[in-house]
Short mmCIF file of C-alpha atoms and ligand atoms in Angstrom, two decimals:
data_model
loop_
_atom_site.label_atom_id
_atom_site.label_comp_id
_atom_site.label_asym_id
_atom_site.label_seq_id
_atom_site.Cartn_x
_atom_site.Cartn_y
_atom_site.Cartn_z
CA UNK A 1 15.65 0.10 -18.00
CA UNK A 2 17.41 2.59 -19.50
CA UNK A 3 21.18 3.06 -17.46
CA UNK A 4 19.21 3.21 -14.33
CA UNK A 5 20.69 -0.49 -13.45
CA UNK A 6 23.66 1.31 -13.28
CA UNK A 7 23.45 2.93 -10.61
CA UNK A 8 21.73 0.58 -7.88
CA UNK A 9 24.39 1.19 -5.89
CA UNK A 10 24.83 3.14 -2.80
CA UNK A 11 23.99 6.90 -3.36
CA UNK A 12 26.47 8.26 0.07
CA UNK A 13 27.05 12.35 -0.06
CA UNK A 14 26.99 13.11 -3.64
CA UNK A 15 28.97 8.95 -5.04
CA UNK A 16 27.86 5.98 -5.68
CA UNK A 17 29.33 3.60 -4.13
CA UNK A 18 29.25 -0.44 -3.67
CA UNK A 19 27.53 -1.67 -0.26
CA UNK A 20 30.61 -2.52 2.13
CA UNK A 21 27.88 -5.10 3.12
CA UNK A 22 28.74 -9.31 2.93
CA UNK A 23 25.23 -9.80 1.20
CA UNK A 24 24.34 -9.31 -2.39
CA UNK A 25 20.51 -8.89 -3.07
CA UNK A 26 19.20 -10.31 -6.42
CA UNK A 27 16.65 -8.00 -7.39
CA UNK A 28 13.54 -9.96 -10.04
CA UNK A 29 11.16 -8.92 -11.94
CA UNK A 30 7.65 -9.70 -10.48
CA UNK A 31 6.10 -11.02 -13.56
CA UNK A 32 8.39 -13.51 -14.79
CA UNK A 33 11.09 -13.46 -11.63
CA UNK A 34 14.58 -12.62 -14.26
CA UNK A 35 17.04 -11.23 -12.38
CA UNK A 36 17.05 -7.61 -13.15
CA UNK A 37 20.33 -6.50 -11.03
CA UNK A 38 22.07 -6.89 -8.10
CA UNK A 39 22.70 -4.79 -4.65
CA UNK A 40 25.49 -5.49 -2.49
CA UNK A 41 23.89 -4.46 0.55
CA UNK A 42 25.34 -2.20 3.39
CA UNK A 43 27.41 -1.63 7.05
CA UNK A 44 26.39 0.23 9.50
CA UNK A 45 29.78 1.95 8.78
CA UNK A 46 27.93 2.76 5.18
CA UNK A 47 24.49 3.45 7.12
CA UNK A 48 26.75 6.09 9.58
CA UNK A 49 29.01 8.07 6.58
CA UNK A 50 24.88 8.57 5.52
CA UNK A 51 24.61 9.73 8.80
CA UNK A 52 27.14 11.98 9.26
CA UNK A 53 27.10 13.35 5.53
CA UNK A 54 23.95 14.35 6.18
CA UNK A 55 24.22 15.96 9.85
CA UNK A 56 27.08 18.42 7.92
CA UNK A 57 25.21 19.13 5.18
CA UNK A 58 22.00 19.55 6.28
CA UNK A 59 23.78 22.51 8.20
CA UNK A 60 24.62 24.30 4.82
CA UNK A 61 21.51 23.24 3.27
CA UNK A 62 19.23 24.94 5.91
CA UNK A 63 20.67 28.10 4.71
CA UNK A 64 19.97 28.35 1.57
CA UNK A 65 17.13 30.54 0.35
CA UNK A 66 13.41 29.03 -0.08
CA UNK A 67 14.26 29.31 -4.43
CA UNK A 68 17.53 28.22 -4.53
CA UNK A 69 15.59 25.56 -2.50
CA UNK A 70 12.63 25.44 -5.47
CA UNK A 71 15.05 25.30 -8.00
CA UNK A 72 16.80 22.20 -7.35
CA UNK A 73 12.98 20.17 -6.84
CA UNK A 74 11.90 22.58 -10.04
CA UNK A 75 14.83 20.51 -12.31
CA UNK A 76 13.68 17.77 -10.40
CA UNK A 77 10.61 17.80 -12.88
CA UNK A 78 12.14 18.40 -15.63
CA UNK A 79 14.49 15.52 -14.86
CA UNK A 80 11.11 13.18 -14.39
CA UNK A 81 9.64 14.53 -17.40
CA UNK A 82 12.73 14.60 -19.35
CA UNK A 83 13.03 10.31 -18.48
CA UNK A 84 9.07 9.80 -18.07
CA UNK A 85 9.74 6.53 -21.34
CA UNK A 86 12.51 5.05 -19.14
CA UNK A 87 10.46 5.51 -16.15
CA UNK A 88 7.05 3.96 -17.63
CA UNK A 89 9.35 1.41 -18.77
CA UNK A 90 11.38 0.61 -15.55
CA UNK A 91 8.29 0.53 -13.80
CA UNK A 92 6.10 -2.65 -14.99
CA UNK A 93 9.15 -4.56 -14.47
CA UNK A 94 10.13 -3.94 -10.73
CA UNK A 95 7.25 -3.13 -9.29
CA UNK A 96 5.10 -5.45 -10.97
CA UNK A 97 2.18 -2.78 -11.82
CA UNK A 98 1.12 -2.27 -14.72
CA UNK A 99 1.90 0.69 -17.40
CA UNK A 100 -1.72 2.58 -15.94
CA UNK A 101 -0.39 2.17 -12.66
CA UNK A 102 2.88 3.69 -13.70
CA UNK A 103 1.35 7.47 -15.27
CA UNK A 104 -0.38 7.71 -11.74
CA UNK A 105 2.34 7.16 -9.84
CA UNK A 106 4.24 10.01 -12.31
CA UNK A 107 1.21 12.07 -11.83
CA UNK A 108 1.39 12.03 -8.04
CA UNK A 109 5.09 12.57 -8.19
CA UNK A 110 4.76 15.65 -10.11
CA UNK A 111 2.04 16.77 -7.49
CA UNK A 112 3.97 16.34 -4.85
CA UNK A 113 6.99 18.20 -6.25
CA UNK A 114 5.00 21.16 -6.99
CA UNK A 115 3.45 20.90 -3.42
CA UNK A 116 6.67 20.89 -2.08
CA UNK A 117 8.29 23.56 -3.94
CA UNK A 118 4.95 26.05 -2.23
CA UNK A 119 6.29 24.40 0.92
CA UNK A 120 9.62 25.98 0.12
CA UNK A 121 8.69 29.20 2.58
CA UNK A 122 7.66 27.94 4.99
CA UNK A 123 11.03 27.92 7.34
CA UNK A 124 13.22 29.94 8.57
CA UNK A 125 10.63 31.87 9.44
CA UNK A 126 10.04 34.64 12.60
CA UNK A 127 6.96 35.32 14.39
CA UNK A 128 7.10 38.29 16.86
CA UNK A 129 4.25 37.16 19.46
CA UNK A 130 3.54 40.03 22.47
CA UNK A 131 5.51 39.13 25.96
CA UNK A 132 3.87 39.24 28.80
CA UNK A 133 7.07 39.74 30.93
CA UNK A 134 7.71 43.82 30.44
CA UNK A 135 10.26 45.20 27.84
CA UNK A 136 10.94 41.74 26.69
CA UNK A 137 10.13 40.71 22.94
CA UNK A 138 9.14 37.25 21.24
CA UNK A 139 10.81 35.80 18.93
CA UNK A 140 9.65 32.73 17.66
CA UNK A 141 11.58 30.21 14.23
CA UNK A 142 10.16 27.67 12.28
CA UNK A 143 13.99 25.63 11.45
CA UNK A 144 14.02 22.67 10.01
CA UNK A 145 13.88 19.44 12.22
CA UNK A 146 17.77 18.24 10.82
CA UNK A 147 18.26 14.59 9.24
CA UNK A 148 14.88 12.77 8.78
CA UNK A 149 15.27 9.15 7.72
CA UNK A 150 12.76 7.89 4.99
CA UNK A 151 11.76 4.42 4.80
CA UNK A 152 8.90 3.81 2.25
CA UNK A 153 7.41 0.12 1.24
CA UNK A 154 7.43 -2.27 -2.70
CA UNK A 155 3.35 -0.86 -4.09
CA UNK A 156 4.14 2.35 -5.35
CA UNK A 157 7.85 2.96 -4.95
CA UNK A 158 7.99 6.35 -6.62
CA UNK A 159 5.62 8.48 -5.36
CA UNK A 160 5.93 7.03 -2.00
CA UNK A 161 9.15 8.61 -1.82
CA UNK A 162 8.40 11.72 -3.15
CA UNK A 163 5.60 12.95 -1.10
CA UNK A 164 8.50 12.47 2.63
CA UNK A 165 11.49 13.04 0.76
CA UNK A 166 10.49 16.37 -1.47
CA UNK A 167 8.84 18.14 1.67
CA UNK A 168 11.18 16.90 4.06
CA UNK A 169 13.91 18.55 1.35
CA UNK A 170 12.38 21.48 0.48
CA UNK A 171 12.40 22.28 4.26
CA UNK A 172 15.69 22.69 4.48
CA UNK A 173 16.05 19.09 6.19
CA UNK A 174 18.70 16.31 4.56
CA UNK A 175 17.63 13.07 4.08
CA UNK A 176 18.91 9.18 4.06
CA UNK A 177 16.27 7.05 2.47
CA UNK A 178 16.02 3.88 2.50
CA UNK A 179 13.19 2.31 -0.02
CA UNK A 180 11.69 -1.36 -0.32
CA UNK A 181 15.25 -3.27 -2.19
CA UNK A 182 13.12 -4.90 -4.69
CA UNK A 183 12.33 -1.56 -5.99
CA UNK A 184 15.26 0.22 -5.22
CA UNK A 185 14.79 1.53 -8.85
CA UNK A 186 11.61 3.59 -9.05
CA UNK A 187 11.37 3.83 -5.34
CA UNK A 188 15.21 5.34 -4.26
CA UNK A 189 17.61 5.43 -7.71
CA UNK A 190 15.91 7.48 -9.84
CA UNK A 191 14.85 10.42 -7.28
CA UNK A 192 18.82 10.19 -6.75
CA UNK A 193 19.60 10.76 -10.31
CA UNK A 194 17.77 13.95 -10.01
CA UNK A 195 18.91 15.23 -7.45
CA UNK A 196 22.14 14.51 -8.28
CA UNK A 197 21.24 15.90 -11.81
CA UNK A 198 19.69 18.67 -10.50
CA UNK A 199 22.60 19.92 -8.63
CA UNK A 200 21.50 19.17 -5.13
CA UNK A 201 24.82 19.64 -2.90
CA UNK A 202 26.13 16.10 -1.55
CA UNK A 203 25.07 14.52 1.67
CA UNK A 204 21.50 16.40 1.71
CA UNK A 205 20.22 12.92 -0.06
CA UNK A 206 21.58 9.88 0.82
CA UNK A 207 20.45 6.95 -0.32
CA UNK A 208 20.55 3.52 1.01
CA UNK A 209 19.03 0.26 -1.15
CA UNK A 210 19.62 -2.33 1.68
CA UNK A 211 17.22 -5.10 3.71
CA UNK A 212 17.71 -4.38 7.67
CA UNK A 213 16.21 -7.72 8.15
CA UNK A 214 19.02 -9.94 6.69
CA UNK A 215 21.74 -7.42 6.21
CA UNK A 216 23.31 -7.80 9.56
CA UNK A 217 22.23 -4.26 10.66
CA UNK A 218 19.26 -5.08 12.51
CA UNK A 219 17.77 -1.89 14.26
CA UNK A 220 20.94 0.62 13.17
CA UNK A 221 19.83 2.80 10.82
CA UNK A 222 16.51 2.74 13.15
CA UNK A 223 18.92 3.83 16.81
CA UNK A 224 21.10 5.99 14.63
CA UNK A 225 21.40 8.92 16.84
CA UNK A 226 21.77 11.78 14.11
CA UNK A 227 18.04 11.68 12.23
CA UNK A 228 15.74 13.15 14.40
CA UNK A 229 12.41 12.21 13.13
CA UNK A 230 11.71 8.47 11.50
CA UNK A 231 8.69 8.94 8.20
CA UNK A 232 7.70 5.51 7.20
CA UNK A 233 5.71 4.29 5.10
CA UNK A 234 4.63 0.33 5.59
CA UNK A 235 3.39 -2.15 7.37
CA UNK A 236 1.40 -1.84 10.69
CA UNK A 237 3.90 -4.63 12.74
CA UNK A 238 7.04 -2.56 11.16
CA UNK A 239 5.73 0.37 11.81
CA UNK A 240 5.00 -0.64 15.57
CA UNK A 241 8.55 -1.81 15.53
CA UNK A 242 9.70 1.54 15.08
CA UNK A 243 7.45 4.07 16.43
CA UNK A 244 9.42 1.96 19.85
CA UNK A 245 12.78 2.98 18.84
CA UNK A 246 11.12 6.07 17.87
CA UNK A 247 10.00 6.52 21.22
CA UNK A 248 12.67 5.75 23.22
CA UNK A 249 14.89 7.59 21.44
CA UNK A 250 12.97 10.72 21.45
CA UNK A 251 12.72 10.69 18.36
CA UNK A 252 9.19 12.32 15.84
CA UNK A 253 7.37 9.90 13.75
CA UNK A 254 5.40 9.75 10.79
CA UNK A 255 3.62 6.44 10.62
CA UNK A 256 1.21 5.30 7.36
CA UNK A 257 0.43 1.81 7.59
CA UNK A 258 -2.29 -0.91 6.62
CA UNK A 259 -5.69 -0.05 6.18
CA UNK A 260 -8.71 -2.23 6.55
CA UNK A 261 -10.71 -0.29 4.13
CA UNK A 262 -14.64 -0.22 3.90
CA UNK A 263 -16.21 0.85 1.17
CA UNK A 264 -20.18 0.82 2.24
CA UNK A 265 -22.88 0.74 -0.25
CA UNK A 266 -26.35 2.14 1.40
CA UNK A 267 -29.47 0.72 0.78
CA UNK A 268 -30.53 4.11 -1.76
CA UNK A 269 -26.86 3.42 -3.37
CA UNK A 270 -26.39 3.68 -7.17
CA UNK A 271 -25.44 0.01 -7.98
CA UNK A 272 -24.26 0.36 -11.07
CA UNK A 273 -22.02 3.51 -9.84
CA UNK A 274 -20.99 1.72 -6.93
CA UNK A 275 -19.77 -1.03 -9.13
CA UNK A 276 -17.80 1.28 -11.32
CA UNK A 277 -15.99 2.39 -8.25
CA UNK A 278 -15.55 -0.92 -6.72
CA UNK A 279 -13.49 -2.75 -9.29
CA UNK A 280 -11.16 0.07 -9.74
CA UNK A 281 -10.39 0.33 -5.98
CA UNK A 282 -10.50 -3.11 -5.26
CA UNK A 283 -8.15 -4.13 -8.11
CA UNK A 284 -5.91 -1.25 -8.92
CA UNK A 285 -2.08 -2.41 -8.39
CA UNK A 286 -3.59 -6.13 -7.87
CA UNK A 287 -4.65 -4.45 -4.78
CA UNK A 288 -1.29 -3.67 -2.83
CA UNK A 289 -2.78 0.29 -1.73
CA UNK A 290 -2.61 0.77 1.85
CA UNK A 291 -6.15 2.09 0.82
CA UNK A 292 -7.49 -0.25 -1.50
CA UNK A 293 -11.13 -1.50 -0.34
CA UNK A 294 -10.29 -4.19 2.20
CA UNK A 295 -14.13 -4.81 2.69
CA UNK A 296 -17.12 -3.80 0.61
CA UNK A 297 -20.33 -3.24 3.52
CA UNK A 298 -23.25 -3.62 1.29
CA UNK A 299 -27.58 -3.45 2.26
CA UNK A 300 -29.15 -6.75 2.28
CA UNK A 301 -31.06 -5.19 -0.19
CA UNK A 302 -28.43 -4.30 -2.46
CA UNK A 303 -26.47 -7.17 -1.90
CA UNK A 304 -27.07 -10.31 -4.55
CA UNK A 305 -27.16 -7.28 -7.31
CA UNK A 306 -23.84 -5.88 -6.25
CA UNK A 307 -22.37 -8.90 -5.81
CA UNK A 308 -23.45 -10.26 -9.29
CA UNK A 309 -22.11 -7.21 -11.03
CA UNK A 310 -19.04 -6.25 -8.99
CA UNK A 311 -17.72 -10.45 -9.91
CA UNK A 312 -18.99 -9.89 -13.33
CA UNK A 313 -16.90 -7.06 -13.85
CA UNK A 314 -13.91 -9.15 -12.07
CA UNK A 315 -13.97 -11.98 -14.36
CA UNK A 316 -13.10 -10.27 -17.83
CA UNK A 317 -10.69 -7.54 -16.71
CA UNK A 318 -7.64 -8.66 -18.64
CA UNK A 319 -4.67 -9.78 -16.22
CA UNK A 320 -1.11 -11.13 -16.96
CA UNK A 321 1.90 -8.85 -18.62
CA UNK A 322 2.50 -5.35 -16.73
CA UNK A 323 4.07 -3.89 -19.69
CA UNK A 324 1.37 -4.76 -21.60
CA UNK A 325 -0.69 -1.86 -21.79
CA UNK A 326 -3.92 -3.72 -21.66
CA UNK A 327 -3.45 -5.54 -18.74
CA UNK A 328 -5.07 -4.48 -15.33
CA UNK A 329 -4.19 -6.80 -13.05
CA UNK A 330 -0.23 -7.67 -12.83
CA UNK A 331 1.87 -9.42 -10.61
CA UNK A 332 1.99 -9.48 -6.78
CA UNK A 333 5.74 -8.09 -5.64
CA UNK A 334 7.02 -11.73 -4.57
CA UNK A 335 6.67 -15.07 -3.28
CA UNK A 336 5.57 -14.14 -0.29
CA UNK A 337 2.66 -12.28 -0.83
CA UNK A 338 2.09 -14.46 -3.11
CA UNK A 339 1.90 -17.54 -0.77
CA UNK A 340 0.57 -15.36 2.19
CA UNK A 341 -2.93 -13.96 -0.50
CA UNK A 342 -3.20 -17.83 -1.48
CA UNK A 343 -3.32 -18.54 2.45
CA UNK A 344 -5.88 -16.25 3.17
CA UNK A 345 -7.89 -17.75 0.00
CA UNK A 346 -7.64 -21.52 1.32
CA UNK A 347 -8.68 -20.18 4.48
CA UNK A 348 -11.61 -18.75 4.03
CA UNK A 349 -12.16 -21.81 0.89
CA UNK A 350 -11.99 -24.16 4.69
CA UNK A 351 -14.07 -21.75 6.96
CA UNK A 352 -16.77 -22.31 4.29
CA UNK A 353 -16.68 -18.93 3.25
CA UNK A 354 -18.97 -18.90 -0.30
CA UNK A 355 -17.17 -17.66 -3.37
CA UNK A 356 -18.67 -15.11 -5.79
CA UNK A 357 -15.68 -15.87 -8.21
CA UNK A 358 -13.31 -18.22 -7.65
CA UNK A 359 -9.96 -16.94 -9.45
CA UNK A 360 -6.33 -19.06 -9.83
CA UNK A 361 -3.00 -18.28 -9.98
CA UNK A 362 -1.41 -18.14 -13.34
CA UNK A 363 1.97 -17.77 -13.19
CA UNK A 364 2.28 -15.62 -10.18
CA UNK A 365 -1.04 -13.22 -10.79
CA UNK A 366 -2.64 -14.18 -8.98
CA UNK A 367 -6.95 -13.45 -11.05
CA UNK A 368 -9.65 -11.50 -8.68
CA UNK A 369 -10.84 -13.71 -6.85
CA UNK A 370 -14.97 -12.79 -4.38
CA UNK A 371 -15.86 -14.10 -1.24
CA UNK A 372 -19.32 -12.97 -0.18
CA UNK A 373 -21.38 -13.33 2.79
CA UNK A 374 -18.38 -12.71 4.84
CA UNK A 375 -19.51 -12.07 8.53
CA UNK A 376 -17.09 -8.60 9.31
CA UNK A 377 -15.81 -10.51 12.86
CA UNK A 378 -14.46 -13.32 11.03
CA UNK A 379 -10.40 -13.25 10.14
CA UNK A 380 -11.00 -13.12 6.44
CA UNK A 381 -12.98 -9.47 6.73
CA UNK A 382 -10.43 -8.97 9.62
CA UNK A 383 -7.20 -9.13 7.37
CA UNK A 384 -5.58 -6.79 5.16
CA UNK A 385 -5.11 -8.99 2.27
CA UNK A 386 -2.86 -6.94 -0.21
CA UNK A 387 -4.57 -8.60 -3.10
CA UNK A 388 -6.70 -8.84 -5.85
CA UNK A 389 -9.57 -10.43 -2.96
CA UNK A 390 -13.05 -8.55 -2.72
CA UNK A 391 -14.50 -9.70 0.64
CA UNK A 392 -18.63 -8.56 0.14
CA UNK A 393 -20.30 -8.30 3.84
CA UNK A 394 -24.40 -8.22 3.35
CA UNK A 395 -25.34 -6.06 6.40
CA UNK A 396 -29.32 -5.52 7.53
CA UNK A 397 -29.54 -1.26 8.01
CA UNK A 398 -27.38 1.59 6.11
CA UNK A 399 -26.78 1.94 10.10
CA UNK A 400 -25.32 -1.42 10.79
CA UNK A 401 -22.75 -0.77 8.52
CA UNK A 402 -21.94 2.54 9.43
CA UNK A 403 -21.03 0.59 12.58
CA UNK A 404 -19.62 -1.96 11.50
CA UNK A 405 -16.82 0.21 8.99
CA UNK A 406 -15.37 1.30 11.67
CA UNK A 407 -14.71 -2.31 13.84
CA UNK A 408 -11.13 -2.78 12.75
CA UNK A 409 -7.53 -2.71 13.80
CA UNK A 410 -7.29 0.20 11.08
CA UNK A 411 -8.82 3.14 9.98
CA UNK A 412 -6.99 4.79 6.92
CA UNK A 413 -9.45 5.27 4.25
CA UNK A 414 -13.14 4.37 3.98
CA UNK A 415 -16.05 5.14 0.73
CA UNK A 416 -19.84 5.61 1.51
CA UNK A 417 -22.31 5.23 -1.86
CA UNK A 418 -25.62 6.62 -1.39
CA UNK A 419 -28.13 9.35 -3.01
CA UNK A 420 -28.33 11.43 -0.06
CA UNK A 421 -24.67 13.65 0.50
CA UNK A 422 -26.40 15.52 4.02
CA UNK A 423 -26.64 12.30 5.57
CA UNK A 424 -23.42 10.77 4.19
CA UNK A 425 -21.22 13.48 5.66
CA UNK A 426 -22.28 12.80 9.27
CA UNK A 427 -22.09 8.92 8.56
CA UNK A 428 -19.31 9.80 7.20
CA UNK A 429 -17.89 11.63 10.46
CA UNK A 430 -19.10 8.55 12.57
CA UNK A 431 -16.48 6.70 10.93
CA UNK A 432 -13.07 5.75 12.84
CA UNK A 433 -10.74 6.71 9.73
CA UNK A 434 -7.91 9.18 8.45
CA UNK A 435 -10.44 9.10 5.05
CA UNK A 436 -13.87 8.73 3.79
CA UNK A 437 -14.68 9.06 0.49
CA UNK A 438 -18.78 9.91 -0.61
CA UNK A 439 -19.76 8.24 -4.30
CA UNK A 440 -15.60 7.82 -4.78
CA UNK A 441 -13.73 4.72 -3.77
CA UNK A 442 -11.12 4.52 -0.91
CA UNK A 443 -7.81 5.17 -2.89
CA UNK A 444 -7.54 9.29 -3.71
CA UNK A 445 -4.19 10.93 -3.13
CA UNK A 446 -3.54 15.08 -2.69
CA UNK A 447 -0.77 16.25 -1.72
CA UNK A 448 -2.25 19.38 -0.09
CA UNK A 449 -4.91 17.49 1.72
CA UNK A 450 -4.54 15.89 5.72
CA UNK A 451 -3.32 12.39 4.26
CA UNK A 452 -2.28 9.53 7.49
CA UNK A 453 -4.47 6.85 9.30
CA UNK A 454 -5.73 5.87 13.23
CA UNK A 455 -5.52 3.61 15.08
CA UNK A 456 -3.23 0.74 13.72
CA UNK A 457 -3.36 2.61 10.08
CA UNK A 458 -0.45 5.41 11.63
CA UNK A 459 0.39 8.31 13.49
CA UNK A 460 0.60 11.35 11.85
CA UNK A 461 -0.42 13.27 8.43
CA UNK A 462 1.47 13.78 5.42
CA UNK A 463 -0.03 16.59 2.67
CA UNK A 464 0.31 20.62 2.93
CA UNK A 465 0.64 22.17 5.49
CA UNK A 466 0.40 19.05 7.76
CA UNK A 467 3.42 17.94 6.62
CA UNK A 468 5.12 21.78 7.39
CA UNK A 469 4.69 21.27 11.02
CA UNK A 470 6.05 17.29 11.00
CA UNK A 471 9.45 18.24 9.72
CA UNK A 472 10.04 21.67 11.03
CA UNK A 473 10.59 22.25 14.77
CA UNK A 474 10.74 25.76 16.88
CA UNK A 475 12.62 28.14 18.46
CA UNK A 476 11.97 30.21 20.56
CA UNK A 477 14.23 33.57 20.69
CA UNK A 478 13.38 36.01 24.47
CA UNK A 479 14.76 39.67 24.15
CA UNK A 480 15.38 41.66 27.16
CA UNK A 481 15.46 45.44 26.02
CA UNK A 482 14.47 46.85 29.39
CA UNK A 483 16.26 45.45 32.57
CA UNK A 484 14.22 43.17 34.43
CA UNK A 485 12.57 43.32 37.94
CA UNK A 486 12.90 40.54 39.96
CA UNK A 487 11.36 38.89 43.03
CA UNK A 488 14.52 38.21 44.89
N1 NAI B 501 -0.47 4.26 5.02
C1 NAI B 501 0.27 4.16 3.69
O1 NAI B 501 0.41 4.93 2.92
C2 NAI B 501 1.06 2.66 3.33
C3 NAI B 501 1.08 1.33 3.43
N2 NAI B 501 1.58 -0.04 3.25
C4 NAI B 501 1.76 -0.68 4.43
O2 NAI B 501 2.80 -1.62 4.07
C5 NAI B 501 2.43 -3.12 3.81
C6 NAI B 501 2.97 -3.46 2.45
O3 NAI B 501 4.70 -3.09 1.77
P1 NAI B 501 5.96 -4.75 3.30
O4 NAI B 501 6.81 -3.94 2.58
O5 NAI B 501 5.48 -5.80 3.39
O6 NAI B 501 5.72 -3.54 4.43
P2 NAI B 501 7.03 -3.60 5.63
O7 NAI B 501 6.30 -2.95 6.52
O8 NAI B 501 7.70 -5.30 5.16
O9 NAI B 501 8.73 -3.05 3.99
C7 NAI B 501 8.49 -1.44 4.19
C8 NAI B 501 9.73 -1.26 4.16
O10 NAI B 501 9.91 -1.23 5.51
C9 NAI B 501 11.00 -2.22 5.34
N3 NAI B 501 11.64 -2.50 6.50
C10 NAI B 501 11.03 -3.52 7.44
N4 NAI B 501 11.17 -4.05 8.41
C11 NAI B 501 12.19 -3.00 8.91
C12 NAI B 501 13.35 -2.16 9.93
N5 NAI B 501 13.57 -3.59 10.94
N6 NAI B 501 13.87 -1.25 9.75
C13 NAI B 501 13.84 -0.74 9.04
N7 NAI B 501 13.50 -0.39 7.84
C14 NAI B 501 12.17 -2.24 7.60
C15 NAI B 501 11.36 -2.43 4.18
O11 NAI B 501 12.50 -3.00 3.90
C16 NAI B 501 10.46 -1.33 3.07
O12 NAI B 501 11.89 -0.68 3.14
C17 NAI B 501 1.24 -3.01 3.87
O13 NAI B 501 0.47 -2.90 5.47
C18 NAI B 501 0.32 -1.83 3.54
O14 NAI B 501 -0.79 -1.35 3.60
C19 NAI B 501 2.25 -0.10 1.40
C20 NAI B 501 1.72 1.83 0.97
C21 NAI B 501 1.66 2.91 1.53
C1 6NA B 502 -2.61 5.42 -6.29
C2 6NA B 502 -2.21 5.95 -4.87
C3 6NA B 502 -1.11 5.01 -4.68
C4 6NA B 502 -0.63 5.70 -3.22
C5 6NA B 502 0.19 3.92 -2.53
C6 6NA B 502 0.28 3.84 -1.06
O1 6NA B 502 -0.76 4.51 -0.77
O2 6NA B 502 -0.21 2.61 -0.84
#
């Protein structure tokens, strides 16, 4: 883990300081539950200091040129490249993600940073708009929004942090960032060190390693009056809570929440090609991805072949120590998530749902489970499992497959396998989700494509240029150049 462990503290106003909270959180290695490091949580005063310094620093940061902001982000890229081996070594120990996941996370982070560099040109611009009042000139400015609070989850902490923080800073804002404290290094310390080494002015980026649910600060971070925007990635339950607080405080939000993503295999699909994609879309990062496939909806004519081939492949996936490059299925992040997954399995088995592959718990790893002949209105099919549990739902027709794909409270990602691309595109537009991939699986990310969910999967879109609209605001300045005559 290199020297990142020396920085498992709060980063406020350009200084690494111990939290002044009464609680200490031990961060555990998800695979062997060894203690990696401990973090002293924050107090309301620590949060306040982060917010006040961010507000002051943002006023100066907003005056920088696009080139100055680009230069910092280029140096962040250089830092991550220089420390790639250290990051790859740290990643499995802290997140339980495999070496493959670590490389995917870094690759996506580089793409997000390159895209954020382009966004730096899109702020502090003035557009003249013809006036309807004689003698008036309209100047419309796009300006930074101010201080943005960013909150991210444990599953892909590095790139999920970068995808919101880098654009926010590129666009002249300041950030107070709270990653999941279980992944404090990959979710925040690495990026804070990169910004520090890149010479980002103190206070523009602040890091809070804490857990508001237990540190005694409650909703202080969310209710704080300084931030104008809360960017949240995490569960739908917490997203609803944050949305309510933001609404009451008239703050903008971006809410990237849960999913129940369907992977549809139509009657004319190439089953082998579908199984290849299905295995990745289900078991990447042991299913702990918001975009992971949650339901396989398969035409009945192909269901037996698909299920048998899928189960056979799932059974042979290497599982175990995420530091072993051969490992595909590593541990779940913690005991709570393991117990949630085991409860889903037990409930499904007790309800008589058929198992095509029975997995097992080996230490803190859950090996793949495959349930089949599942009904879409069952508790199992309506649950975001966020673990290596596959749910196969045979259907009588392609039309039924498309219909039930949207019969979930969520609407994030989806996939359709078929030989008829034109028909698939029409079907894709019928699915109530933010994303549909044809002849690919449900997990894809690209920084210049709108990414986000409908319904219980959230509000807003990541990606350039959608994030520019989210992380900036407008100012109308009119100049009356000729005396205006008024009606009274
Ligand atoms: N749509 C997307 O892009 C993604 C969505 N997710 C979703 O996140 C969930 C899994 O992650 P979890 O950690 O269980 O989610 P979670 O919602 O419990 O936690 C996410 C983050 O919110 C913080 N948090 C929780 N309560 C808070 C409060 N009252 N005030 C301030 N911060 C608070 C947590 O500390 C953590 O940093 C799944 O539902 C998954 O689908 C995960 C990754 C990406
Ligand atoms: C491979 C892409 C990972 C994104 C993490 C997520 O959205 O859950």
